[in-house]
Backbone as CSV, one residue per row, in Angstrom:
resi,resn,N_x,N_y,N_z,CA_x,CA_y,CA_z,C_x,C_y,C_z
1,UNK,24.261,16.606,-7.810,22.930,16.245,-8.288,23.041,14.980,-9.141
2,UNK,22.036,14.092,-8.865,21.956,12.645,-9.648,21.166,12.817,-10.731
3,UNK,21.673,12.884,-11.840,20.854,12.668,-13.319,20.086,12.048,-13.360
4,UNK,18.474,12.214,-13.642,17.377,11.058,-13.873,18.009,9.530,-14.364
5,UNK,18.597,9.550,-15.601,18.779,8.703,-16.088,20.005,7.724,-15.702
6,UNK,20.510,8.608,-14.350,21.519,7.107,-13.214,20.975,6.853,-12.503
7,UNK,19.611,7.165,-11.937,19.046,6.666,-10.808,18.682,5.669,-11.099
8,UNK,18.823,4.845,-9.261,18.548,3.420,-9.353,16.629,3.247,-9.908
9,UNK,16.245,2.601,-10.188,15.329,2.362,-10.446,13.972,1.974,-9.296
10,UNK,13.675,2.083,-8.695,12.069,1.711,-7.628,11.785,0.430,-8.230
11,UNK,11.460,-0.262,-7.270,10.774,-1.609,-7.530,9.586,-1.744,-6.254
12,UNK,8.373,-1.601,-6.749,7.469,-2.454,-6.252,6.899,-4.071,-5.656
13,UNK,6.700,-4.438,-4.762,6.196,-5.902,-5.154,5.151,-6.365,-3.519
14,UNK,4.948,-7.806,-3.691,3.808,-8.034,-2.643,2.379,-7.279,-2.767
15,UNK,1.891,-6.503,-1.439,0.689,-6.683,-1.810,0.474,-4.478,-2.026
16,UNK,-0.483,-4.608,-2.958,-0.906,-3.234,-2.963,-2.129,-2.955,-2.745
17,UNK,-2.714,-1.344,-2.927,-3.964,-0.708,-3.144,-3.603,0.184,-4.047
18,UNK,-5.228,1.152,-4.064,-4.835,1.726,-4.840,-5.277,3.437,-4.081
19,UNK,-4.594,4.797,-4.460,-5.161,5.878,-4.234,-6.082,6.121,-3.844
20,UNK,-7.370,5.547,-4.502,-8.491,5.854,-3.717,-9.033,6.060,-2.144
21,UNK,-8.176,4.511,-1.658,-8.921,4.858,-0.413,-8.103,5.767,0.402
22,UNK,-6.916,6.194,-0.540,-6.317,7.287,0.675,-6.437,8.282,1.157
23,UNK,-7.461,8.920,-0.230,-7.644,10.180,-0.060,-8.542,11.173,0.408
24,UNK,-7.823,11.943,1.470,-8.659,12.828,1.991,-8.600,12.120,3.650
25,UNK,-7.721,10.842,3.781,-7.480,10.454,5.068,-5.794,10.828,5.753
26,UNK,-5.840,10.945,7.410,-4.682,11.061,8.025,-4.185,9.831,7.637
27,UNK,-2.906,9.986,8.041,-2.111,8.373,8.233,-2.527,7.458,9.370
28,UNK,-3.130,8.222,10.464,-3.575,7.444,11.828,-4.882,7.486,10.999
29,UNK,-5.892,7.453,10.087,-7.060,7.121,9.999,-6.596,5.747,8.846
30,UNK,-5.177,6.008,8.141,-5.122,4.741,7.294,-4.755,3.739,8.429
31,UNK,-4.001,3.977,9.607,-4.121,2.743,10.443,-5.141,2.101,10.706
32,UNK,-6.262,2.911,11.178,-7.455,2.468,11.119,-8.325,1.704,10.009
33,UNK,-7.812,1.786,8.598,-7.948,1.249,7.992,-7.792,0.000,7.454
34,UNK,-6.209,-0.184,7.781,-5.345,-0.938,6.834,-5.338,-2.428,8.345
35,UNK,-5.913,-1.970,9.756,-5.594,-2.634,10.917,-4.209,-2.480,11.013
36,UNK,-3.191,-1.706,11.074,-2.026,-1.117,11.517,-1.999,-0.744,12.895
37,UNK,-1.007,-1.111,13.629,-1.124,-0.722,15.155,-1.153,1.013,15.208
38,UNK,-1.570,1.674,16.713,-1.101,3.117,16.737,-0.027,3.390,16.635
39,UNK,0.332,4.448,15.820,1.743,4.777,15.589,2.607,4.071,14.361
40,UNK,1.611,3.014,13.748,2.830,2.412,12.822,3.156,3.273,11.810
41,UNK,2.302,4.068,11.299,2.277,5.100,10.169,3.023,6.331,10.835
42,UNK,3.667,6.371,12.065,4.518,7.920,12.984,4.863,9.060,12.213
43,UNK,5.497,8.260,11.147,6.422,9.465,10.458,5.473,9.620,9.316
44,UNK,4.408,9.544,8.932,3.614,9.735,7.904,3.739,8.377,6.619
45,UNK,3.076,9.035,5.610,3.325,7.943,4.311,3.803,8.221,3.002
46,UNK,4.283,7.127,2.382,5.056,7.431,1.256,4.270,6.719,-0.066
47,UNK,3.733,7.565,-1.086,2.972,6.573,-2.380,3.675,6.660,-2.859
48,UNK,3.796,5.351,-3.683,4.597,5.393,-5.298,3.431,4.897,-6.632
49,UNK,3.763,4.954,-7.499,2.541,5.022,-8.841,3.257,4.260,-9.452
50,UNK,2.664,3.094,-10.215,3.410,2.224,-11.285,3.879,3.404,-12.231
51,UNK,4.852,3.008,-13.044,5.191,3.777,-13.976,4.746,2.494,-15.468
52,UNK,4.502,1.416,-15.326,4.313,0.967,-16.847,2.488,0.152,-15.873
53,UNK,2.149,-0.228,-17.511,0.597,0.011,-17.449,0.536,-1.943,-16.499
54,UNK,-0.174,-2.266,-15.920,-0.555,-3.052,-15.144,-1.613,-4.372,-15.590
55,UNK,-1.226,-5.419,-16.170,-1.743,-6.490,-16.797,-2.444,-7.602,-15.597
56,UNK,-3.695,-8.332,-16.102,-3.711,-8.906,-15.312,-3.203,-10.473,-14.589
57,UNK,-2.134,-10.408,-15.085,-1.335,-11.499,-15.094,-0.354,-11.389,-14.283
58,UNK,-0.325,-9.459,-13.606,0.775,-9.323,-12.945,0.435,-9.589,-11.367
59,UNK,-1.067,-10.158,-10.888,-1.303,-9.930,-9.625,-2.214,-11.666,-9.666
60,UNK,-2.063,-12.022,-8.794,-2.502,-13.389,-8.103,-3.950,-12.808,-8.063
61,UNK,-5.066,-13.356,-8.974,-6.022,-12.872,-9.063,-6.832,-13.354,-8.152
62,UNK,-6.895,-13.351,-6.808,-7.541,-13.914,-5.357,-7.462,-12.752,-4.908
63,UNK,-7.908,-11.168,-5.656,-8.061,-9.919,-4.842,-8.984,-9.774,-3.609
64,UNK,-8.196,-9.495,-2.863,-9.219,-9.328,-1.331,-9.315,-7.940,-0.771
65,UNK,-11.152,-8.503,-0.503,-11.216,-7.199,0.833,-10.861,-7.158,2.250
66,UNK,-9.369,-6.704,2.409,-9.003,-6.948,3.760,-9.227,-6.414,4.991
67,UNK,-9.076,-6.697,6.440,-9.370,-6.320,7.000,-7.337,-6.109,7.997
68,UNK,-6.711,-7.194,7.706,-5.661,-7.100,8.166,-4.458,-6.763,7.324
69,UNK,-3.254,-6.247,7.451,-2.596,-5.608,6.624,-2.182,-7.073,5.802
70,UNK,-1.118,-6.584,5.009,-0.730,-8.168,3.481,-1.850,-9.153,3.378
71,UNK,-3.007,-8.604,3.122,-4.063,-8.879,2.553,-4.725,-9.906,3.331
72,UNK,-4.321,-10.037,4.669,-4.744,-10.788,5.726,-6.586,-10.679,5.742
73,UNK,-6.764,-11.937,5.549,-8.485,-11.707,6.293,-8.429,-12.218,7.828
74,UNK,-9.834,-11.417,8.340,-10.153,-11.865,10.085,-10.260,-13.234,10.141
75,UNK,-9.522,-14.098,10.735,-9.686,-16.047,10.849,-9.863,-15.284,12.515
76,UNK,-10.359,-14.411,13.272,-10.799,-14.517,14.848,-9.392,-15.104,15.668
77,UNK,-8.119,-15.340,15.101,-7.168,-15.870,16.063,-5.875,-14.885,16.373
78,UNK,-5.620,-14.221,14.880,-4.554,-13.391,14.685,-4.539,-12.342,15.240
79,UNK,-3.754,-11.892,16.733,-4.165,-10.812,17.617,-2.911,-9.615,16.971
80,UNK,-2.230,-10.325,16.440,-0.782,-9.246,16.089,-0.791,-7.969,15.549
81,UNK,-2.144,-7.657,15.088,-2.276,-6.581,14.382,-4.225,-6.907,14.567
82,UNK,-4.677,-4.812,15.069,-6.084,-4.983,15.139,-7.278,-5.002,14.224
83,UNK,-8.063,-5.143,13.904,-9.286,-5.305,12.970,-8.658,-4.049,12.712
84,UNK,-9.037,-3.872,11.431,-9.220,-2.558,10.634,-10.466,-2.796,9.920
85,UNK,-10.897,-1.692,9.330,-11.724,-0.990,8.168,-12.473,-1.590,7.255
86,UNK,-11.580,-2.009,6.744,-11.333,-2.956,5.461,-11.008,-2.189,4.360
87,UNK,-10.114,-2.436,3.575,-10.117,-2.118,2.322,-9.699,-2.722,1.013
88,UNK,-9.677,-2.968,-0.042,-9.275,-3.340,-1.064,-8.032,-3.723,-1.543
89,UNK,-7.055,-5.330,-1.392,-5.556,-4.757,-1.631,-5.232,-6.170,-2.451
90,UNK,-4.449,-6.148,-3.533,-4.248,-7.206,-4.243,-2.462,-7.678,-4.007
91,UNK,-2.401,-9.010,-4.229,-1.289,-9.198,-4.304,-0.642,-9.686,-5.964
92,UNK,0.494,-8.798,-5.876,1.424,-9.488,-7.356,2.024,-10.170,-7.159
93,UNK,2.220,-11.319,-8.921,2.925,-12.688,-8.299,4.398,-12.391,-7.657
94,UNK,4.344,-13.670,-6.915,5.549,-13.909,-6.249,6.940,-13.543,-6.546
95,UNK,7.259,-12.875,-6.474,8.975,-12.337,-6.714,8.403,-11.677,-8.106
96,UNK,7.657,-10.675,-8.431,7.643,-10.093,-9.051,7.810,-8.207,-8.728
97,UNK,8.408,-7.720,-9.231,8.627,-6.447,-8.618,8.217,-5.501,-10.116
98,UNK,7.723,-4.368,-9.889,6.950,-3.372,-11.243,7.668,-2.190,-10.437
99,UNK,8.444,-1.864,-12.005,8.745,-0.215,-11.766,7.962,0.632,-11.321
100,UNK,8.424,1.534,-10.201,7.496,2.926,-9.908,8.188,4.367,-9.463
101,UNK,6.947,5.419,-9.566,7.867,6.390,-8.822,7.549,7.006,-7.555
102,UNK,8.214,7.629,-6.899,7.298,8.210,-6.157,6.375,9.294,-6.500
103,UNK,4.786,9.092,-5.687,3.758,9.886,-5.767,4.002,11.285,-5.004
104,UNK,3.496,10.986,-3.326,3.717,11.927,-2.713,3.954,11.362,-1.804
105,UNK,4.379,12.381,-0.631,4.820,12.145,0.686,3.648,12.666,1.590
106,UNK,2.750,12.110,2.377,1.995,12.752,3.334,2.260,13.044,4.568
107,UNK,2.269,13.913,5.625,2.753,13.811,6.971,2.128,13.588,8.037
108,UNK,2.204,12.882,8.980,1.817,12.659,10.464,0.326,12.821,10.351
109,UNK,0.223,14.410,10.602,-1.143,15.085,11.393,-1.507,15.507,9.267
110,UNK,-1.490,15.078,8.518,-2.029,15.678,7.217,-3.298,14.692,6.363
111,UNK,-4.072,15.316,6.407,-4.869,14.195,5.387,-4.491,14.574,3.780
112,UNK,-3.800,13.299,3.175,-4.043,12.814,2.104,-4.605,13.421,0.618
113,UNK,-3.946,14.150,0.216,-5.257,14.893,-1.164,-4.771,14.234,-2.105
């Protein structure tokens, strides 16, 4: 057994959301969301939760409502990934990474609580 206090540490970084829109959805309905191909979510999903409090200095304040995943908006050309949903996802600055832990694990066929 690994002692809390040797574990490596979680690092966060790039673009996030937040809980909200997850909950109470499958992982194939966050594809639908996030514009994720079928199947990219297969094995289900993994949250992690900041563990220290979140300033706004830590995120490139150009928060977008996306429609394509890494905060991609629709420019009508980008076929690589399909329209989604849209939802809410910000990016933190560049090479910045924020401690976290893991939340929960959701599976395949499970919606989200």
């Amino acid at each position: 057994m690994i002692r809390p206090e040797t574990r490596p540490a979680l690092l966060i970084g790039g673009w996030v959301g937040t809980e909200f829109y997850l909950k109470g959805k499958t992982p194939a309905q966050m594809e639908k969301l996030f514009g994720f191909h079928v199947g990219y979510l297969a094995y289900g999903v993994t949250v992690f939760k900041f563990t220290r409090p979140i300033a706004a200095d830590d995120f490139d304040l150009t928060g977008v409502y996306a429609y394509l995943p890494g905060g991609k908006a629709w420019n009508g050309i980008d076929l690589k990934w399909s329209l989604g949903e849209g939802t809410t996802q910000w990016q933190l600055e560049q090479g910045l990474s924020i401690p976290c832990r893991l939340l929960k694990i959701g599976g395949r066929g499970t919606a989200y609580a």
